[in-house]
Structures are given as C-alpha cells and as structure tokens.
Amino acid sequence: NAGVTQTPKFQVLKTGQSMTLQCAQDMNHEYMSWYRQDPGMGLRLIHYSVGAGITDQGEVPNGYNVSRSTTEDFPLRLLSAAPSQTSVYFCASSKGQGVNTGELFFGEGSRLTVL
Amino acid sequence: AQSVTQLDSQVPVFEEAPVELRCNYSSSVSVYLFWYVQYPNQGLQLLLKYLSGSTLVKGINGFEAEFNKSQTSFHLRKPSVHISDTAEYFCAVSSTGGYQKVTFGIGTKLQVIP
C-alpha cells in the first residue's frame, strides 16, 4: 500500500525557474494539503483541497499554485522560484470531515533548494 | 482562529527516564487535538488523538496525553523513554465539524541520551 507518494525527493532550482511537486494518494481520501517545514517554524499550510475541483489557500499561499483535477493527485506549482521558497515540502491527505480531518497521512517530503 | 504553542523547542532526557512535552492551544471553538512524530528524514505520523470523551488518551509506542480544557493544554508523556524515541514531536489542532484546517505547533525535538 503506497499511501501518499511525493516526487521528486530532492530538487535544486535557480531563482526564477518554475517547477511542479507531484503528490498522489491511493487511499481515496477527499482532503489533501501541502505544507512547508522550516526550522523553528513548524509546518505551515500552503494550500488545501476538500475534493476534486475544489482548492483553497492556507497560511502561506503566495508564490504557489495548486489544482485538483482528480481525487488522487494534488500537484504544487512554484511559478517563479525564490530563495525564500527553500524548504521541505510535505503533502498530506485525510478522509475528510469531522473526526477524520486531523488524521493526516504524510508523504516523505520533497527537499527544495532555490539558489 | 486557532493556534498551538509548544513551550520547549528541545528536550534532552536520559534513557529510561520519564518525559513530558508541553502543548497549549488557543481556539474560540471546540477542537480536536493531535500529536504527530517525525523521525529523521521522514514524514510525520500520527501518535495519538483526542476527539472527545476520556481526557487521557493513549497512543502508539507507550505515549499518552491528557487533555485539560481549563488550562487549554494537551501535554504528551511517556514514563520511560528509549533511544528510538529520539525524534521531533508536533502538537496539532483542528476545529470540529466539516472540513477544517490543521494547525501545527513549531515542534519539540526529543533527544534521548544513552
């Protein structure tokens, strides 16, 4: 059972380049989200989705774009990379509403460095 | 709005000693509370959760936490730690009802000393 799969695991970009972090889950979860993890700041929510075709912004959405065309996939796009986006990115999913909301299943992370 | 405060960024403890990792939360509505653990170079995994009912919650690997509504706290405890418990621990909160965003604390690094 794969769970939540993120690719790539590591990426180095130059300032201004764009890229997409991929996230796929095979648990038929309605809710998917992207977090970034930075030292001393914990995890901060970038974007989330409550189902196919529905996305919304989290705490730190600027510079990122998302879409949810299928239940399984939730890619995160960096439009024009900046050094401030150097971070570890985590995709997470859950069954959705109520008591299931906070039970997140995480991918292994994608470490991004922007030069 | 909701927030989580983890009072200790690092906690060193000797092997087989007890440990408590502190967490306080703030919310204007009812909440669910969670503790997650992150081992080095891995994603987070759920350790335990409080949804309702008994305020003492037991999780995996011998951890437990107690919900205290009056003190808005959800401290994590283990009576005897092992080297393998060395990890970063995150307290998290989500509002009850509907699709609710999960807010995490900044994390506490537990270092178990042999």
Coordinates of C-alpha atoms in Angstrom, one line a residue:
Chain A
N1 CA 0.0 0.0 0.0
A2 CA 1.8 3.1 -1.2
G3 CA -0.2 5.8 0.8
V4 CA 1.0 9.3 -0.1
T5 CA 3.7 9.5 -2.8
Q6 CA 5.7 12.7 -3.4
T7 CA 8.1 13.3 -6.2
P8 CA 10.8 14.5 -6.6
K9 CA 12.5 13.9 -3.2
F10 CA 15.2 16.4 -3.9
Q11 CA 15.3 19.4 -6.3
V12 CA 17.7 22.3 -6.9
L13 CA 16.3 25.3 -8.8
K14 CA 17.7 28.7 -9.8
T15 CA 15.8 31.8 -8.9
G16 CA 13.0 32.5 -11.4
Q17 CA 12.6 28.9 -12.6
S18 CA 9.3 27.1 -12.2
M19 CA 8.6 23.6 -11.3
T20 CA 5.9 21.2 -10.0
L21 CA 6.0 19.0 -7.0
Q22 CA 3.8 15.9 -7.5
C23 CA 1.6 14.3 -4.9
A24 CA -0.5 11.2 -5.3
Q25 CA -2.5 9.2 -2.8
D26 CA -4.2 5.8 -3.3
M27 CA -6.4 5.8 -0.2
N28 CA -9.4 7.6 -1.9
H29 CA -9.0 10.5 0.6
E30 CA -11.1 13.6 -0.1
Y31 CA -8.9 16.0 1.7
M32 CA -5.3 16.8 0.5
S33 CA -3.0 19.6 1.6
W34 CA 0.5 21.0 1.1
Y35 CA 2.7 22.1 4.0
R36 CA 6.2 23.6 4.1
Q37 CA 8.5 22.9 7.0
D38 CA 11.2 25.4 8.0
P39 CA 13.5 25.3 11.1
G40 CA 11.9 26.9 14.1
M41 CA 8.5 27.5 12.3
G42 CA 6.9 24.0 12.3
L43 CA 4.6 23.2 9.5
R44 CA 2.7 25.9 7.7
L45 CA -0.2 25.2 5.4
I46 CA 0.2 26.4 1.8
H47 CA -2.9 25.2 0.0
Y48 CA -5.5 22.5 0.6
S49 CA -8.3 20.8 -1.3
V50 CA -11.5 19.2 0.0
G51 CA -12.2 17.3 -3.2
A52 CA -11.7 17.3 -6.9
G53 CA -12.1 20.7 -8.4
I54 CA -12.0 22.5 -5.0
T55 CA -9.0 24.2 -3.6
D56 CA -8.3 27.0 -1.1
Q57 CA -5.5 28.9 0.4
G58 CA -3.7 28.2 3.6
E59 CA -1.4 30.5 5.7
V60 CA 1.4 31.0 3.1
P61 CA 0.0 30.6 -0.4
N62 CA 1.9 33.4 -2.2
G63 CA 4.2 32.1 -5.0
Y64 CA 2.4 28.7 -5.2
N65 CA -0.4 27.4 -7.3
V66 CA -2.5 24.2 -7.0
S67 CA -5.2 22.3 -8.8
R68 CA -7.2 19.1 -8.1
S69 CA -8.4 17.5 -11.3
T70 CA -8.7 14.0 -9.7
T71 CA -9.2 12.6 -6.3
E72 CA -5.7 11.0 -6.3
D73 CA -3.5 13.9 -7.4
F74 CA -2.7 17.3 -5.9
P75 CA 0.4 18.9 -7.6
L76 CA 2.0 22.1 -6.2
R77 CA 3.4 24.5 -8.7
L78 CA 6.1 27.1 -8.0
L79 CA 5.6 29.8 -10.5
S80 CA 8.9 31.7 -10.2
A81 CA 11.1 30.2 -7.6
A82 CA 12.7 32.5 -4.9
P83 CA 15.4 31.6 -2.3
S84 CA 12.7 32.1 0.4
Q85 CA 11.0 29.0 -1.0
T86 CA 13.9 26.9 0.0
S87 CA 12.2 24.4 2.3
V88 CA 11.0 20.9 2.8
Y89 CA 7.5 20.4 1.4
F90 CA 5.1 17.8 2.6
C91 CA 1.9 16.6 1.0
A92 CA -0.8 15.1 3.4
S93 CA -4.2 13.6 2.9
S94 CA -7.1 12.6 5.1
K95 CA -10.5 11.0 4.8
G96 CA -12.1 14.5 5.3
Q97 CA -14.8 15.8 7.5
G98 CA -15.2 15.8 11.2
V99 CA -13.3 13.3 13.3
N100 CA -11.2 12.4 10.2
T101 CA -10.0 15.9 9.5
G102 CA -6.9 16.0 11.6
E103 CA -5.8 12.4 10.9
L104 CA -3.3 13.3 8.2
F105 CA -1.3 10.8 6.2
F106 CA 2.0 12.4 5.1
G107 CA 4.3 11.8 2.2
E108 CA 8.1 11.5 2.8
G109 CA 8.7 15.1 1.8
S110 CA 10.4 17.0 -1.0
R111 CA 13.5 19.0 -0.2
L112 CA 13.7 22.0 -2.4
T113 CA 16.7 24.4 -2.7
V114 CA 16.5 27.6 -4.6
L115 CA 19.8 29.3 -5.5
Chain B
A1 CA -8.6 31.4 14.5
Q2 CA -6.7 28.7 16.3
S3 CA -3.0 28.4 17.4
V4 CA -0.7 25.9 19.1
T5 CA 2.2 26.7 21.4
Q6 CA 4.9 24.2 22.1
L7 CA 6.8 25.5 25.0
D8 CA 10.1 23.7 24.6
S9 CA 12.0 23.6 21.3
Q10 CA 14.4 20.9 22.6
V11 CA 14.1 18.4 25.4
P12 CA 17.1 16.2 26.4
V13 CA 16.3 13.2 28.6
F14 CA 18.3 10.2 29.7
E15 CA 17.2 6.7 28.5
E16 CA 14.6 5.1 30.7
A17 CA 13.7 8.4 32.3
P18 CA 10.1 9.9 32.1
V19 CA 9.4 12.8 29.7
E20 CA 6.7 15.4 29.3
L21 CA 6.4 17.5 26.1
R22 CA 4.2 20.5 26.7
C23 CA 1.5 21.8 24.3
N24 CA -1.0 24.6 24.8
Y25 CA -3.7 25.6 22.3
S26 CA -6.0 28.6 21.6
S27 CA -9.3 28.4 19.9
S28 CA -12.7 30.1 20.1
V29 CA -14.5 26.8 19.1
S30 CA -14.3 23.2 20.1
V31 CA -11.2 21.4 18.8
Y32 CA -9.7 18.1 18.1
L33 CA -6.1 17.6 19.3
F34 CA -3.3 15.6 17.9
W35 CA 0.4 14.6 18.5
Y36 CA 2.5 13.7 15.5
V37 CA 6.0 12.3 15.4
Q38 CA 8.7 12.9 12.8
Y39 CA 11.7 10.6 12.7
P40 CA 14.8 12.0 10.8
N41 CA 14.3 12.4 7.1
Q42 CA 10.7 11.1 7.2
G43 CA 7.2 12.5 7.0
L44 CA 5.0 12.9 10.1
Q45 CA 2.9 10.1 11.5
L46 CA 0.1 10.2 13.9
L47 CA 1.0 9.3 17.5
L48 CA -2.4 9.9 19.2
K49 CA -5.5 12.0 19.1
Y50 CA -8.2 13.5 21.3
L51 CA -11.6 13.8 19.8
S52 CA -14.0 13.6 22.8
G53 CA -14.7 11.5 25.9
S54 CA -11.9 10.4 28.3
T55 CA -9.3 13.2 28.7
L56 CA -6.5 10.6 28.9
V57 CA -5.5 9.4 25.5
K58 CA -3.2 6.5 24.8
G59 CA -1.2 6.3 21.6
I60 CA 1.4 4.2 20.0
N61 CA 4.9 3.3 21.4
G62 CA 3.7 3.8 25.0
F63 CA 2.9 7.5 24.7
E64 CA -0.1 9.1 26.3
A65 CA -1.5 12.6 26.5
E66 CA -4.0 14.4 28.8
F67 CA -6.5 17.0 27.6
N68 CA -7.1 19.8 30.1
K69 CA -9.8 22.1 28.9
S70 CA -9.5 24.6 31.7
Q71 CA -5.8 25.0 31.0
T72 CA -6.1 24.6 27.3
S73 CA -3.3 22.1 27.3
F74 CA -2.6 18.7 25.8
H75 CA 0.8 17.5 27.2
L76 CA 2.4 14.4 25.9
R77 CA 4.0 11.9 28.3
K78 CA 6.0 8.7 28.4
P79 CA 7.0 7.0 31.6
S80 CA 10.3 5.6 30.3
V81 CA 11.9 6.7 27.0
H82 CA 14.0 4.6 24.7
I83 CA 16.7 5.7 22.3
S84 CA 14.3 5.0 19.4
D85 CA 12.0 7.8 20.7
T86 CA 14.6 10.4 19.5
A87 CA 12.5 12.4 17.1
E88 CA 10.6 15.7 16.7
Y89 CA 7.1 15.8 18.1
F90 CA 4.4 18.1 16.8
C91 CA 1.2 19.1 18.6
A92 CA -1.7 20.0 16.2
V93 CA -5.3 21.3 16.5
S94 CA -8.3 21.3 14.2
S95 CA -11.7 22.7 14.7
T96 CA -14.6 20.2 15.0
G97 CA -17.1 19.9 12.2
G98 CA -16.8 20.0 8.5
Y99 CA -13.5 20.3 6.6
Q100 CA -11.2 22.0 9.0
K101 CA -7.6 23.1 8.5
V102 CA -5.0 21.5 10.8
T103 CA -2.7 23.9 12.6
F104 CA 0.7 22.7 13.9
G105 CA 3.0 23.9 16.6
I106 CA 6.7 24.5 15.9
G107 CA 7.7 21.2 17.2
T108 CA 9.8 19.8 20.1
K109 CA 12.9 17.8 19.5
L110 CA 13.3 15.0 21.9
Q111 CA 16.8 13.8 22.4
V112 CA 17.2 10.6 24.3
I113 CA 20.7 10.3 25.9
P114 CA 22.1 6.8 26.4

